Amino acid sequence: MARKRASRGCSRSGIQLTVSAHAALAGYKQPEEKTRREHATTGLSDSATVQADVHPSTFPAPLVLPGDALEIEHAESPQSVTECLRWRNAVTSKRRTVYVVGPPDVADEVHHLHSRPYGEVSSNRPAKRQKTASLRTDAYSTDPPNIEDLATYLRAFYHGLPVKTWQQDDLQFVSWTDDVPKGPRKSSRLQQQSPPFIGLRHGTEVTRLRRRRSPDGHFAAQLSLNDLLDVAIRILPGDAYAMIMLVNQDMYEDETDDFCCGRAYGGSRVSVVSTARYNPLLDEKQDVERDHAWPLSHCKAYVEQKCALEEDAPSILATAETSPSDGAVSAAMRASVEVLSPESMVLLEALWLSRVCKTASHELGHCFGIGHCVYYACVMQSTAHLSEDARQPPYLCPVDMAKILTATGATEREWYRAMLSAMRPWMHSDRMFAGFCAWLDVRSAEIS
């Protein structure tokens, strides 16, 4: 049965800092506080130690709303700092740089790969309506996030390690003419629009990438994520600890996927993130609840409404708990609502950047050996859909913060300062950046 949609409008009453009423039905139970504290330490007195002051008003529990990853996916076992250190790649003096690569250029011969949404206007529309649709797309066209802006964010997130952009002039999508599978003959026009493979040129080599049409029609083409990850492994620099490749094209992981926004091969130290689905122009079509993206995802009224849309809601709502409206999350929510709703091109592009920054920091986290978080609401949580993606916070919980600090050598206080400095230019343009800055201010004061 199709899930009912939440009605528009929100009273913004109260703050939800515990798990939702739906969590018990989903089979999720937050690890005990004692376990969370033990799993956040290496047992040594070092810079990776996270301050013991951990308040639910700053580090709330995962919300676990209907359809979220902690309900529909097999929950991962809690991963302590010690367990993370046991198997992740070591940071060494010769292999400690984080590289941000891409996005590849698009050759004229494969112009259909340009990533603008609504790229194909239906040919059965009257000419006048086709022209109108085309003009409407152009009028609200936004540019994908700039790689230098993403690198600025990641330099702060992985403060203590060098983060470098690597914009290869010869990294380019090109046509691929070999290995075309046999089958019913297509018209030359259709084959030109949707070839089964394209190439990605890097240096003197060209790697074949699988390509298909977008199942939901939002983009003219999707590229194989697994093939892109294989290219990332091939071009990984010798001094790289980890690398993230940014692409502006839509991606899929396997034939059953509608799309995939990012993935990491943690052991191989590479990750790939697509900017395509994070374009705010697609929010309405993809049912992304922009008004309750983090930190406003912790709005009590919103959480209760999402749970109430389930058939068993009357029996479970009585068990829901909320926490006092103070602390870092409360400050983040107040700062967020002060930012204008994104309507102008500048604000929409800032929103797009904030989404990609969050996913990029998450995927690179896997390259540092971090599994999906089940302890708190955390940037390292798994997500099952774009609305859940938008609801996740950008910060690291105490357990995953300790994992990062053991790799970078920074302290918790240094991390907060670096993140605040990096985001100040965007804090008045985007609600997530504004909320994150407010959250960081409060957390910094807590550990002073």
Tab-separated table of C-alpha atoms in Angstrom:
chain	number	residue	atom	x	y	z
A	1	MET	CA	0.000	0.000	0.000
A	2	ALA	CA	1.346	3.423	-0.904
A	3	ARG	CA	2.378	5.478	2.083
A	4	LYS	CA	0.316	8.567	2.712
A	5	ARG	CA	2.077	11.888	2.432
A	6	ALA	CA	2.323	14.304	5.305
A	7	SER	CA	0.174	17.364	4.994
A	8	ARG	CA	1.876	20.682	4.422
A	9	GLY	CA	2.269	23.150	7.246
A	10	CYS	CA	3.918	22.577	10.624
A	11	SER	CA	3.438	24.037	14.066
A	12	ARG	CA	7.179	23.644	14.860
A	13	SER	CA	6.211	22.694	18.412
A	14	GLY	CA	8.733	20.841	20.538
A	15	ILE	CA	11.978	19.067	19.776
A	16	GLN	CA	12.358	15.320	19.284
A	17	LEU	CA	15.668	14.125	20.704
A	18	THR	CA	14.816	10.494	21.498
A	19	VAL	CA	13.906	7.824	18.951
A	20	SER	CA	10.477	8.197	17.373
A	21	ALA	CA	7.451	6.204	18.463
A	22	HIS	CA	7.935	4.100	15.345
A	23	ALA	CA	11.404	2.871	16.355
A	24	ALA	CA	10.061	-0.040	18.417
A	25	LEU	CA	7.967	-1.265	15.480
A	26	ALA	CA	11.040	-0.930	13.278
A	27	GLY	CA	13.004	-3.175	15.629
A	28	TYR	CA	15.573	-0.518	16.559
A	29	LYS	CA	16.898	-0.036	20.081
A	30	GLN	CA	19.582	2.531	20.775
A	31	PRO	CA	22.693	1.032	22.422
A	32	GLU	CA	22.898	1.708	26.156
A	33	GLU	CA	24.703	4.832	27.349
A	34	LYS	CA	27.440	2.743	28.975
A	35	THR	CA	28.084	0.978	25.662
A	36	ARG	CA	28.163	4.261	23.761
A	37	ARG	CA	30.737	5.702	26.159
A	38	GLU	CA	32.934	2.603	26.052
A	39	HIS	CA	32.805	2.400	22.264
A	40	ALA	CA	33.904	6.044	21.928
A	41	THR	CA	37.316	5.524	23.491
A	42	THR	CA	40.539	3.817	22.484
A	43	GLY	CA	41.389	3.195	26.130
A	44	LEU	CA	44.358	5.538	25.768
A	45	SER	CA	44.830	9.157	26.774
A	46	ASP	CA	45.318	10.819	23.401
A	47	SER	CA	44.007	13.569	21.143
A	48	ALA	CA	41.242	11.309	19.860
A	49	THR	CA	39.480	11.347	23.215
A	50	VAL	CA	36.051	12.981	22.929
A	51	GLN	CA	34.859	15.003	25.882
A	52	ALA	CA	32.693	12.945	28.246
A	53	ASP	CA	29.968	15.611	28.341
A	54	VAL	CA	27.524	14.071	25.879
A	55	HIS	CA	24.019	15.499	26.222
A	56	PRO	CA	20.979	14.182	24.298
A	57	SER	CA	20.197	17.817	23.513
A	58	THR	CA	23.441	17.904	21.499
A	59	PHE	CA	23.739	14.280	20.362
A	60	PRO	CA	20.165	12.968	19.990
A	61	ALA	CA	19.186	9.438	19.091
A	62	PRO	CA	18.414	8.411	15.484
A	63	LEU	CA	14.825	9.363	14.650
A	64	VAL	CA	13.956	6.093	12.844
A	65	LEU	CA	10.879	7.185	10.908
A	66	PRO	CA	8.780	4.840	8.738
A	67	GLY	CA	10.761	3.621	5.739
A	68	ASP	CA	14.147	4.722	7.108
A	69	ALA	CA	17.264	2.610	6.712
A	70	LEU	CA	17.288	1.366	10.307
A	71	GLU	CA	13.876	-0.183	9.609
A	72	ILE	CA	14.159	-1.629	6.120
A	73	GLU	CA	17.845	-2.587	6.002
A	74	HIS	CA	19.593	-5.159	8.140
A	75	ALA	CA	21.009	-3.139	11.031
A	76	GLU	CA	24.791	-3.185	11.258
A	77	SER	CA	26.427	-4.183	14.526
A	78	PRO	CA	27.719	-1.242	16.562
A	79	GLN	CA	31.336	-0.525	15.569
A	80	SER	CA	33.572	0.719	18.374
A	81	VAL	CA	36.669	2.850	17.864
A	82	THR	CA	38.839	-0.162	18.662
A	83	GLU	CA	37.057	-2.287	16.046
A	84	CYS	CA	37.461	0.460	13.452
A	85	LEU	CA	41.197	0.707	14.130
A	86	ARG	CA	41.602	-3.057	13.872
A	87	TRP	CA	40.940	-3.250	10.137
A	88	ARG	CA	41.192	0.171	8.536
A	89	ASN	CA	44.155	1.250	6.409
A	90	ALA	CA	46.903	3.006	8.353
A	91	VAL	CA	47.638	6.679	7.764
A	92	THR	CA	51.378	6.952	7.115
A	93	SER	CA	53.822	9.738	6.317
A	94	LYS	CA	53.864	8.587	2.686
A	95	ARG	CA	50.119	7.992	2.336
A	96	ARG	CA	48.093	10.657	4.091
A	97	THR	CA	46.582	12.960	1.450
A	98	VAL	CA	42.858	13.068	0.693
A	99	TYR	CA	42.128	13.837	-2.974
A	100	VAL	CA	38.970	15.388	-4.404
A	101	VAL	CA	38.767	14.597	-8.130
A	102	GLY	CA	36.483	15.708	-10.945
A	103	PRO	CA	33.954	16.212	-12.209
A	104	PRO	CA	34.939	14.858	-15.647
A	105	ASP	CA	34.315	16.988	-18.708
A	106	VAL	CA	31.751	15.859	-21.287
A	107	ALA	CA	32.896	15.605	-24.909
A	108	ASP	CA	30.569	16.943	-27.591
A	109	GLU	CA	30.119	13.427	-28.979
A	110	VAL	CA	28.332	12.354	-25.756
A	111	HIS	CA	26.442	15.578	-25.096
A	112	HIS	CA	23.452	13.550	-23.857
A	113	LEU	CA	25.433	13.025	-20.618
A	114	HIS	CA	25.012	16.620	-19.538
A	115	SER	CA	23.315	16.407	-16.168
A	116	ARG	CA	20.511	18.937	-16.392
A	117	PRO	CA	17.240	17.534	-15.022
A	118	TYR	CA	14.098	17.502	-17.151
A	119	GLY	CA	16.561	17.186	-20.023
A	120	GLU	CA	14.161	15.577	-22.473
A	121	VAL	CA	10.914	17.275	-23.456
A	122	SER	CA	8.326	14.788	-24.649
A	123	SER	CA	8.157	14.746	-28.439
A	124	ASN	CA	4.377	14.328	-28.428
A	125	ARG	CA	3.831	17.718	-26.836
A	126	PRO	CA	2.637	20.553	-29.029
A	127	ALA	CA	5.555	22.705	-30.185
A	128	LYS	CA	4.376	25.671	-28.114
A	129	ARG	CA	4.305	23.584	-24.903
A	130	GLN	CA	7.749	22.127	-25.660
A	131	LYS	CA	9.159	25.628	-25.994
A	132	THR	CA	7.524	26.744	-22.757
A	133	ALA	CA	8.938	23.771	-20.830
A	134	SER	CA	12.405	24.421	-22.222
A	135	LEU	CA	12.302	28.074	-21.255
A	136	ARG	CA	11.086	27.208	-17.770
A	137	THR	CA	14.040	24.880	-17.237
A	138	ASP	CA	16.533	27.478	-18.454
A	139	ALA	CA	15.044	30.196	-16.249
A	140	TYR	CA	15.670	28.164	-13.086
A	141	SER	CA	18.899	26.477	-14.124
A	142	THR	CA	21.435	26.107	-11.310
A	143	ASP	CA	25.097	25.163	-11.450
A	144	PRO	CA	26.412	22.032	-9.680
A	145	PRO	CA	28.610	22.540	-6.613
A	146	ASN	CA	32.110	23.843	-7.246
A	147	ILE	CA	34.866	21.360	-6.484
A	148	GLU	CA	36.886	24.011	-4.625
A	149	ASP	CA	33.951	24.728	-2.306
A	150	LEU	CA	33.574	21.018	-1.607
A	151	ALA	CA	37.308	20.744	-0.902
A	152	THR	CA	37.087	23.667	1.545
A	153	TYR	CA	34.436	21.787	3.521
A	154	LEU	CA	36.362	18.508	3.432
A	155	ARG	CA	39.608	20.181	4.534
A	156	ALA	CA	37.808	21.182	7.706
A	157	PHE	CA	36.049	17.834	8.135
A	158	TYR	CA	39.360	15.962	7.837
A	159	HIS	CA	41.344	18.683	9.576
A	160	GLY	CA	44.891	17.530	10.260
A	161	LEU	CA	45.370	15.840	6.885
A	162	PRO	CA	46.065	17.554	3.550
A	163	VAL	CA	43.026	17.657	1.252
A	164	LYS	CA	43.827	18.493	-2.358
A	165	THR	CA	41.744	19.007	-5.473
A	166	TRP	CA	42.892	17.101	-8.512
A	167	GLN	CA	41.186	18.367	-11.632
A	168	GLN	CA	42.659	16.245	-14.375
A	169	ASP	CA	42.466	18.048	-17.691
A	170	ASP	CA	42.209	14.704	-19.451
A	171	LEU	CA	39.407	13.247	-17.314
A	172	GLN	CA	36.587	13.262	-19.835
A	173	PHE	CA	33.527	11.277	-20.860
A	174	VAL	CA	33.870	10.201	-24.495
A	175	SER	CA	32.120	7.841	-26.880
A	176	TRP	CA	32.739	4.089	-26.812
A	177	THR	CA	32.418	2.231	-30.093
A	178	ASP	CA	33.586	-1.312	-29.291
A	179	ASP	CA	31.774	-4.223	-27.638
A	180	VAL	CA	28.258	-3.166	-28.655
A	181	PRO	CA	26.078	-6.177	-27.725
A	182	LYS	CA	24.161	-7.963	-30.444
A	183	GLY	CA	20.405	-7.609	-30.457
A	184	PRO	CA	17.510	-5.982	-32.299
A	185	ARG	CA	18.781	-3.220	-34.529
A	186	LYS	CA	17.986	0.263	-33.255
A	187	SER	CA	17.554	3.328	-35.355
A	188	SER	CA	20.765	5.351	-35.625
A	189	ARG	CA	19.048	8.266	-33.880
A	190	LEU	CA	17.993	6.156	-30.868
A	191	GLN	CA	21.394	4.479	-30.641
A	192	GLN	CA	23.074	7.893	-30.650
A	193	GLN	CA	20.826	9.081	-27.802
A	194	SER	CA	21.197	5.962	-25.649
A	195	PRO	CA	24.373	3.976	-26.421
A	196	PRO	CA	24.877	1.003	-24.060
A	197	PHE	CA	28.387	2.134	-23.126
A	198	ILE	CA	30.379	5.326	-22.913
A	199	GLY	CA	34.067	5.818	-22.195
A	200	LEU	CA	35.880	7.714	-19.445
A	201	ARG	CA	39.256	8.935	-20.653
A	202	HIS	CA	41.999	9.260	-18.040
A	203	GLY	CA	45.531	9.845	-19.221
A	204	THR	CA	46.196	7.671	-22.250
A	205	GLU	CA	43.538	5.123	-21.287
A	206	VAL	CA	39.806	4.952	-21.872
A	207	THR	CA	37.694	2.793	-19.559
A	208	ARG	CA	34.325	1.456	-20.651
A	209	LEU	CA	31.379	2.458	-18.470
A	210	ARG	CA	27.952	0.893	-18.608
A	211	ARG	CA	25.161	3.332	-19.268
A	212	ARG	CA	21.384	3.127	-19.187
A	213	ARG	CA	18.391	5.405	-19.349
A	214	SER	CA	17.051	6.778	-16.061
A	215	PRO	CA	14.071	4.607	-14.973
A	216	ASP	CA	12.146	7.600	-13.635
A	217	GLY	CA	12.964	9.826	-16.609
A	218	HIS	CA	14.574	12.616	-14.577
A	219	PHE	CA	17.827	12.319	-16.539
A	220	ALA	CA	18.696	11.220	-20.035
A	221	ALA	CA	21.374	8.819	-18.813
A	222	GLN	CA	22.688	6.973	-15.765
A	223	LEU	CA	26.230	5.642	-15.351
A	224	SER	CA	27.339	2.487	-13.569
A	225	LEU	CA	28.627	3.338	-10.104
A	226	ASN	CA	30.705	0.174	-9.961
A	227	ASP	CA	32.472	1.052	-13.213
A	228	LEU	CA	33.211	4.553	-11.925
A	229	LEU	CA	34.665	3.091	-8.724
A	230	ASP	CA	36.929	0.872	-10.834
A	231	VAL	CA	38.248	3.985	-12.604
A	232	ALA	CA	38.810	5.666	-9.244
A	233	ILE	CA	40.952	2.723	-8.130
A	234	ARG	CA	43.028	2.957	-11.316
A	235	ILE	CA	43.787	6.662	-10.967
A	236	LEU	CA	44.355	6.697	-7.190
A	237	PRO	CA	47.624	8.624	-6.586
A	238	GLY	CA	50.436	6.845	-4.780
A	239	ASP	CA	50.450	9.297	-1.866
A	240	ALA	CA	46.670	9.175	-1.400
A	241	TYR	CA	45.149	7.920	1.795
A	242	ALA	CA	41.713	8.265	0.222
A	243	MET	CA	40.070	9.770	-2.838
A	244	ILE	CA	36.588	10.931	-3.726
A	245	MET	CA	35.504	11.342	-7.330
A	246	LEU	CA	32.713	13.804	-8.003
A	247	VAL	CA	30.456	13.327	-11.029
A	248	ASN	CA	27.508	15.448	-12.138
A	249	GLN	CA	25.787	12.540	-13.889
A	250	ASP	CA	23.115	10.290	-12.377
A	251	MET	CA	24.301	6.835	-11.263
A	252	TYR	CA	22.955	3.353	-10.560
A	253	GLU	CA	24.560	0.475	-8.657
A	254	ASP	CA	22.689	-2.554	-9.987
A	255	GLU	CA	19.838	-3.188	-12.377
A	256	THR	CA	17.208	-3.123	-9.617
A	257	ASP	CA	18.205	0.388	-8.472
A	258	ASP	CA	16.349	3.518	-9.464
A	259	PHE	CA	19.493	5.505	-8.716
A	260	CYS	CA	22.422	5.756	-6.308
A	261	CYS	CA	23.995	8.961	-4.973
A	262	GLY	CA	27.292	7.611	-3.675
A	263	ARG	CA	29.296	4.639	-2.559
A	264	ALA	CA	32.749	3.863	-1.177
A	265	TYR	CA	35.105	0.922	-1.485
A	266	GLY	CA	36.529	1.560	1.970
A	267	GLY	CA	39.298	-1.036	1.770
A	268	SER	CA	40.398	0.337	-1.607
A	269	ARG	CA	40.239	3.913	-0.244
A	270	VAL	CA	38.044	5.300	-3.031
A	271	SER	CA	34.547	6.727	-3.223
A	272	VAL	CA	32.288	8.247	-5.863
A	273	VAL	CA	29.501	10.786	-5.284
A	274	SER	CA	26.974	12.058	-7.814
A	275	THR	CA	25.592	15.593	-7.479
A	276	ALA	CA	22.664	14.901	-9.821
A	277	ARG	CA	19.879	13.857	-7.430
A	278	TYR	CA	20.716	16.585	-4.926
A	279	ASN	CA	19.693	19.313	-7.356
A	280	PRO	CA	16.956	21.282	-5.520
A	281	LEU	CA	15.045	21.651	-8.796
A	282	LEU	CA	14.152	17.965	-8.468
A	283	ASP	CA	12.859	18.134	-4.888
A	284	GLU	CA	9.164	18.217	-5.690
A	285	LYS	CA	9.387	15.430	-8.255
A	286	GLN	CA	11.421	13.273	-5.850
A	287	ASP	CA	9.208	14.046	-2.836
A	288	VAL	CA	12.085	15.526	-0.820
A	289	GLU	CA	10.739	17.273	2.271
A	290	ARG	CA	12.911	20.355	2.175
A	291	ASP	CA	11.053	22.121	5.018
A	292	HIS	CA	12.060	19.404	7.471
A	293	ALA	CA	15.625	18.783	6.429
A	294	TRP	CA	18.147	18.788	9.287
A	295	PRO	CA	17.987	20.379	11.814
A	296	LEU	CA	14.219	20.875	11.413
A	297	SER	CA	13.882	17.094	11.123
A	298	HIS	CA	13.896	17.129	14.946
A	299	CYS	CA	10.625	19.043	15.035
A	300	LYS	CA	8.377	17.040	17.393
A	301	ALA	CA	5.195	17.830	15.457
A	302	TYR	CA	6.788	16.636	12.203
A	303	VAL	CA	8.031	13.372	13.747
A	304	GLU	CA	4.645	12.619	15.272
A	305	GLN	CA	2.913	13.396	11.997
A	306	LYS	CA	5.193	11.013	10.069
A	307	CYS	CA	4.519	8.254	12.603
A	308	ALA	CA	0.772	8.982	12.596
A	309	LEU	CA	0.590	8.240	8.878
A	310	GLU	CA	1.188	4.582	9.662
A	311	GLU	CA	-1.805	2.342	10.325
A	312	ASP	CA	-0.690	1.392	13.867
A	313	ALA	CA	-0.018	4.970	14.922
A	314	PRO	CA	-2.739	5.319	17.620
A	315	SER	CA	-1.232	2.495	19.673
A	316	ILE	CA	2.361	3.686	19.448
A	317	LEU	CA	2.089	7.435	19.743
A	318	ALA	CA	1.439	7.168	23.466
A	319	THR	CA	4.951	5.748	23.956
A	320	ALA	CA	6.730	8.620	22.209
A	321	GLU	CA	9.104	10.664	24.306
A	322	THR	CA	10.621	14.064	23.748
A	323	SER	CA	13.417	15.932	25.444
A	324	PRO	CA	13.763	19.488	26.730
A	325	SER	CA	14.155	22.212	24.131
A	326	ASP	CA	17.686	23.307	24.973
A	327	GLY	CA	21.174	22.533	23.768
A	328	ALA	CA	22.864	22.439	20.386
A	329	VAL	CA	19.981	20.966	18.383
A	330	SER	CA	17.610	23.646	19.639
A	331	ALA	CA	20.128	26.348	18.708
A	332	ALA	CA	20.545	24.782	15.273
A	333	MET	CA	16.791	24.828	14.678
A	334	ARG	CA	16.498	28.484	15.687
A	335	ALA	CA	19.367	29.476	13.399
A	336	SER	CA	17.973	27.458	10.529
A	337	VAL	CA	14.544	29.107	10.473
A	338	GLU	CA	16.217	32.517	10.291
A	339	VAL	CA	17.525	31.704	6.806
A	340	LEU	CA	15.228	32.453	3.899
A	341	SER	CA	13.583	29.551	2.120
A	342	PRO	CA	15.745	28.850	-0.953
A	343	GLU	CA	14.097	30.438	-3.977
A	344	SER	CA	16.855	32.479	-5.640
A	345	MET	CA	19.602	30.834	-7.675
A	346	VAL	CA	22.233	31.740	-5.044
A	347	LEU	CA	20.267	30.099	-2.224
A	348	LEU	CA	19.414	27.038	-4.307
A	349	GLU	CA	23.075	26.525	-5.185
A	350	ALA	CA	24.044	26.835	-1.511
A	351	LEU	CA	21.449	24.177	-0.667
A	352	TRP	CA	22.844	21.930	-3.402
A	353	LEU	CA	26.373	22.397	-2.039
A	354	SER	CA	25.358	21.579	1.537
A	355	ARG	CA	23.792	18.294	0.441
A	356	VAL	CA	26.843	17.207	-1.528
A	357	CYS	CA	29.190	18.209	1.318
A	358	LYS	CA	27.289	15.972	3.728
A	359	THR	CA	27.318	12.953	1.417
A	360	ALA	CA	30.973	13.440	0.460
A	361	SER	CA	32.052	13.557	4.110
A	362	HIS	CA	29.991	10.393	4.753
A	363	GLU	CA	31.454	8.394	1.866
A	364	LEU	CA	35.016	9.428	2.691
A	365	GLY	CA	34.304	8.330	6.256
A	366	HIS	CA	33.960	4.777	4.949
A	367	CYS	CA	37.447	5.122	3.439
A	368	PHE	CA	38.634	5.802	6.993
A	369	GLY	CA	37.180	2.475	8.073
A	370	ILE	CA	33.988	3.827	9.627
A	371	GLY	CA	30.860	1.707	9.325
A	372	HIS	CA	27.293	2.997	9.411
A	373	CYS	CA	26.406	4.543	12.746
A	374	VAL	CA	23.694	3.059	14.967
A	375	TYR	CA	24.585	4.972	18.154
A	376	TYR	CA	23.214	8.472	17.555
A	377	ALA	CA	21.826	10.737	14.870
A	378	CYS	CA	25.075	11.127	12.932
A	379	VAL	CA	26.408	11.920	9.474
A	380	MET	CA	27.578	8.295	9.279
A	381	GLN	CA	24.038	6.891	9.508
A	382	SER	CA	22.809	4.873	6.558
A	383	THR	CA	19.985	6.335	4.459
A	384	ALA	CA	17.306	4.581	2.435
A	385	HIS	CA	15.891	7.502	0.455
A	386	LEU	CA	16.471	11.180	-0.301
A	387	SER	CA	14.139	12.527	2.375
A	388	GLU	CA	15.978	10.531	5.022
A	389	ASP	CA	19.244	11.765	3.541
A	390	ALA	CA	18.037	15.344	4.033
A	391	ARG	CA	17.053	14.603	7.660
A	392	GLN	CA	20.470	13.308	8.724
A	393	PRO	CA	22.799	15.696	10.580
A	394	PRO	CA	26.161	16.856	9.208
A	395	TYR	CA	28.122	16.329	12.448
A	396	LEU	CA	29.977	13.301	13.757
A	397	CYS	CA	28.686	11.594	16.894
A	398	PRO	CA	31.169	11.022	19.769
A	399	VAL	CA	31.976	7.479	18.627
A	400	ASP	CA	32.669	8.371	15.005
A	401	MET	CA	34.402	11.616	15.961
A	402	ALA	CA	36.938	9.569	17.919
A	403	LYS	CA	37.488	7.339	14.868
A	404	ILE	CA	38.290	10.350	12.673
A	405	LEU	CA	40.541	12.005	15.247
A	406	THR	CA	42.660	8.846	15.561
A	407	ALA	CA	43.394	9.191	11.835
A	408	THR	CA	43.850	12.950	11.501
A	409	GLY	CA	45.637	13.695	14.770
A	410	ALA	CA	43.413	16.719	15.419
A	411	THR	CA	41.563	17.371	18.666
A	412	GLU	CA	37.811	17.701	19.068
A	413	ARG	CA	38.121	21.423	19.772
A	414	GLU	CA	40.306	21.943	16.665
A	415	TRP	CA	37.744	20.105	14.539
A	416	TYR	CA	34.940	22.399	15.694
A	417	ARG	CA	37.016	25.519	15.010
A	418	ALA	CA	37.973	24.305	11.540
A	419	MET	CA	34.363	23.503	10.616
A	420	LEU	CA	33.101	26.880	11.848
A	421	SER	CA	35.744	28.718	9.844
A	422	ALA	CA	34.969	26.763	6.676
A	423	MET	CA	31.206	27.335	6.810
A	424	ARG	CA	30.998	30.974	7.859
A	425	PRO	CA	30.776	32.240	4.233
A	426	TRP	CA	27.661	30.093	3.602
A	427	MET	CA	25.851	30.312	6.938
A	428	HIS	CA	23.470	33.048	5.771
A	429	SER	CA	22.673	31.294	2.486
A	430	ASP	CA	21.674	27.795	3.573
A	431	ARG	CA	19.720	26.358	6.484
A	432	MET	CA	21.985	23.361	7.045
A	433	PHE	CA	25.120	25.506	7.141
A	434	ALA	CA	23.408	27.988	9.477
A	435	GLY	CA	22.183	25.223	11.765
A	436	PHE	CA	25.542	23.462	11.769
A	437	CYS	CA	27.364	26.678	12.763
A	438	ALA	CA	24.945	27.186	15.653
A	439	TRP	CA	25.345	23.549	16.704
A	440	LEU	CA	29.140	23.914	16.639
A	441	ASP	CA	29.015	27.099	18.732
A	442	VAL	CA	27.036	25.339	21.481
A	443	ARG	CA	29.118	22.169	21.404
A	444	SER	CA	32.332	24.190	21.547
A	445	ALA	CA	31.046	25.966	24.650
A	446	GLU	CA	30.113	22.620	26.241
A	447	ILE	CA	33.690	21.354	26.081
A	448	SER	CA	35.421	24.651	26.958
